[in-house]
Amino acid sequence: MKSVNFQLDENNSLEITQVEDNLFEVRLGINGSMSIYYMTRDQLLDVEQLGGHIRIETFFPPGF
């Protein structure tokens, strides 16, 4: 199982864990509140679903 964790600042974090080949668990912590999403790779790459302004795929190494 592969996982990437970003501590964005003191109160905000993003953790992405690959559960299956095309299924990811996304834990998004914003201002002390945690949300958990299960997303396909295509959904995950559409970062606007999470309300973000960064391109998540730039953090994935080839083969992730």
XYZ file of N, CA and C in Angstrom:
192
model
N 0.847 -1.172 0.000
C 0.000 0.000 0.000
C 0.895 1.239 0.000
N 0.676 2.130 -0.951
C 1.459 3.358 -1.071
C 0.682 4.511 -0.465
N 1.399 5.398 0.207
C 0.738 6.527 0.843
C 1.612 7.765 0.727
N 0.953 8.917 0.545
C 1.626 10.211 0.514
C 0.913 11.106 1.516
N 1.686 11.797 2.359
C 1.099 12.656 3.375
C 1.733 14.041 3.268
N 0.881 15.063 3.197
C 1.340 16.448 3.148
C 0.795 17.184 4.358
N 1.676 17.759 5.160
C 1.252 18.645 6.235
C 1.325 20.045 5.649
N 0.162 20.600 5.311
C 0.121 21.865 4.588
C 0.454 23.048 5.483
N -0.006 23.019 6.700
C 0.370 23.990 7.724
C -0.048 23.387 9.060
N -0.163 24.171 10.100
C -0.465 23.634 11.428
C -1.823 22.937 11.501
N -2.811 23.384 10.736
C -4.167 22.860 10.860
C -4.649 22.067 9.651
N -3.892 22.041 8.579
C -4.372 21.446 7.334
C -3.416 20.375 6.828
N -3.992 19.258 6.376
C -3.169 18.171 5.864
C -3.922 17.417 4.777
N -3.164 16.683 3.986
C -3.711 15.867 2.916
C -2.957 14.551 2.924
N -3.669 13.440 3.008
C -3.062 12.116 2.949
C -3.775 11.302 1.881
N -3.002 10.717 0.979
C -3.546 9.915 -0.113
C -2.936 8.533 -0.014
N -3.800 7.516 0.086
C -3.351 6.127 0.189
C -3.968 5.325 -0.942
N -3.117 4.591 -1.659
C -3.611 3.739 -2.731
C -4.123 2.447 -2.105
N -5.428 2.171 -2.281
C -6.077 1.005 -1.702
C -6.042 -0.168 -2.681
N -6.366 0.100 -3.937
C -6.311 -0.867 -5.031
C -5.689 -0.166 -6.230
N -5.562 -0.876 -7.353
C -4.927 -0.276 -8.530
C -5.528 1.073 -8.904
N -6.835 1.192 -8.861
C -7.493 2.426 -9.298
C -8.375 3.028 -8.203
N -8.103 2.700 -6.942
C -8.902 3.230 -5.834
C -7.983 3.830 -4.779
N -8.299 5.056 -4.378
C -7.488 5.778 -3.408
C -8.355 6.264 -2.256
N -7.795 6.237 -1.059
C -8.437 6.848 0.106
C -7.768 8.205 0.299
N -8.565 9.253 0.357
C -8.058 10.608 0.510
C -8.572 11.154 1.836
N -7.643 11.521 2.718
C -7.996 12.138 4.006
C -7.575 13.598 3.942
N -8.561 14.455 4.058
C -8.329 15.888 3.947
C -8.669 16.540 5.275
N -7.672 17.103 5.929
C -7.874 17.794 7.198
C -7.822 19.289 6.979
N -8.915 19.965 7.289
C -8.975 21.422 7.134
C -9.472 22.023 8.436
N -8.653 22.872 9.025
C -8.991 23.569 10.269
C -9.486 22.613 11.345
N -8.809 21.468 11.483
C -9.142 20.514 12.539
C -10.282 19.568 12.217
N -10.903 19.690 11.054
C -11.992 18.811 10.640
C -11.481 17.855 9.563
N -11.728 16.543 9.741
C -11.221 15.535 8.812
C -12.334 15.023 7.908
N -12.068 14.966 6.607
C -12.987 14.381 5.628
C -12.267 13.232 4.949
N -12.984 12.148 4.689
C -12.414 10.981 4.019
C -13.200 10.724 2.748
N -12.473 10.561 1.645
C -13.083 10.302 0.344
C -12.458 9.041 -0.234
N -13.237 8.290 -0.992
C -12.714 7.183 -1.788
C -12.891 7.583 -3.241
N -11.776 7.610 -3.974
C -11.795 8.161 -5.316
C -11.004 7.280 -6.270
N -11.426 7.277 -7.534
C -10.636 6.634 -8.572
C -9.492 7.564 -8.951
N -8.557 7.038 -9.733
C -7.423 7.864 -10.173
C -7.913 9.088 -10.950
N -8.889 8.895 -11.848
C -9.399 10.027 -12.632
C -10.045 11.076 -11.737
N -10.797 10.639 -10.733
C -11.406 11.597 -9.809
C -10.341 12.331 -9.016
N -9.327 11.614 -8.594
C -8.262 12.213 -7.799
C -7.501 13.271 -8.591
N -7.284 13.017 -9.862
C -6.548 13.972 -10.691
C -7.366 15.223 -10.990
N -8.679 15.156 -10.777
C -9.530 16.337 -10.920
C -9.579 17.023 -9.556
N -8.495 17.708 -9.209
C -8.300 18.256 -7.864
C -9.393 19.239 -7.452
N -10.118 19.811 -8.395
C -11.176 20.759 -8.047
C -12.257 20.108 -7.183
N -12.385 18.772 -7.253
C -13.355 18.083 -6.409
C -13.033 18.275 -4.931
N -11.764 18.474 -4.622
C -11.349 18.678 -3.236
C -11.295 20.159 -2.870
N -11.574 21.001 -3.825
C -11.554 22.438 -3.564
C -10.159 23.020 -3.568
N -9.214 22.309 -4.164
C -7.835 22.764 -4.156
C -7.454 23.533 -5.400
N -6.272 24.094 -5.344
C -5.766 24.872 -6.462
C -4.404 24.365 -6.913
N -4.061 23.122 -6.538
C -2.795 22.530 -6.958
C -3.101 21.324 -7.821
N -2.132 20.882 -8.577
C -2.312 19.689 -9.405
C -1.713 18.513 -8.649
N -2.567 17.626 -8.145
C -2.113 16.512 -7.316
C -1.171 15.595 -8.074
N -1.378 15.388 -9.369
C -0.542 14.451 -10.105
C 0.926 14.857 -10.108
N 1.235 16.116 -9.817
C 2.643 16.523 -9.775
C 3.364 15.893 -8.593
N 2.634 15.375 -7.600
C 3.259 14.758 -6.430
C 3.427 13.259 -6.569
N 2.856 12.650 -7.614
C 2.934 11.204 -7.790
C 4.147 10.843 -8.635
N 4.988 9.968 -8.122
C 6.074 9.473 -8.974
C 5.508 8.529 -10.028
N 6.211 8.273 -11.119
C 5.722 7.336 -12.132
C 5.430 5.976 -11.500
N 4.292 5.400 -11.856
C 3.916 4.091 -11.341
C 3.114 4.120 -10.049
N 2.860 5.297 -9.477
C 2.071 5.374 -8.239
C 0.631 5.183 -8.542
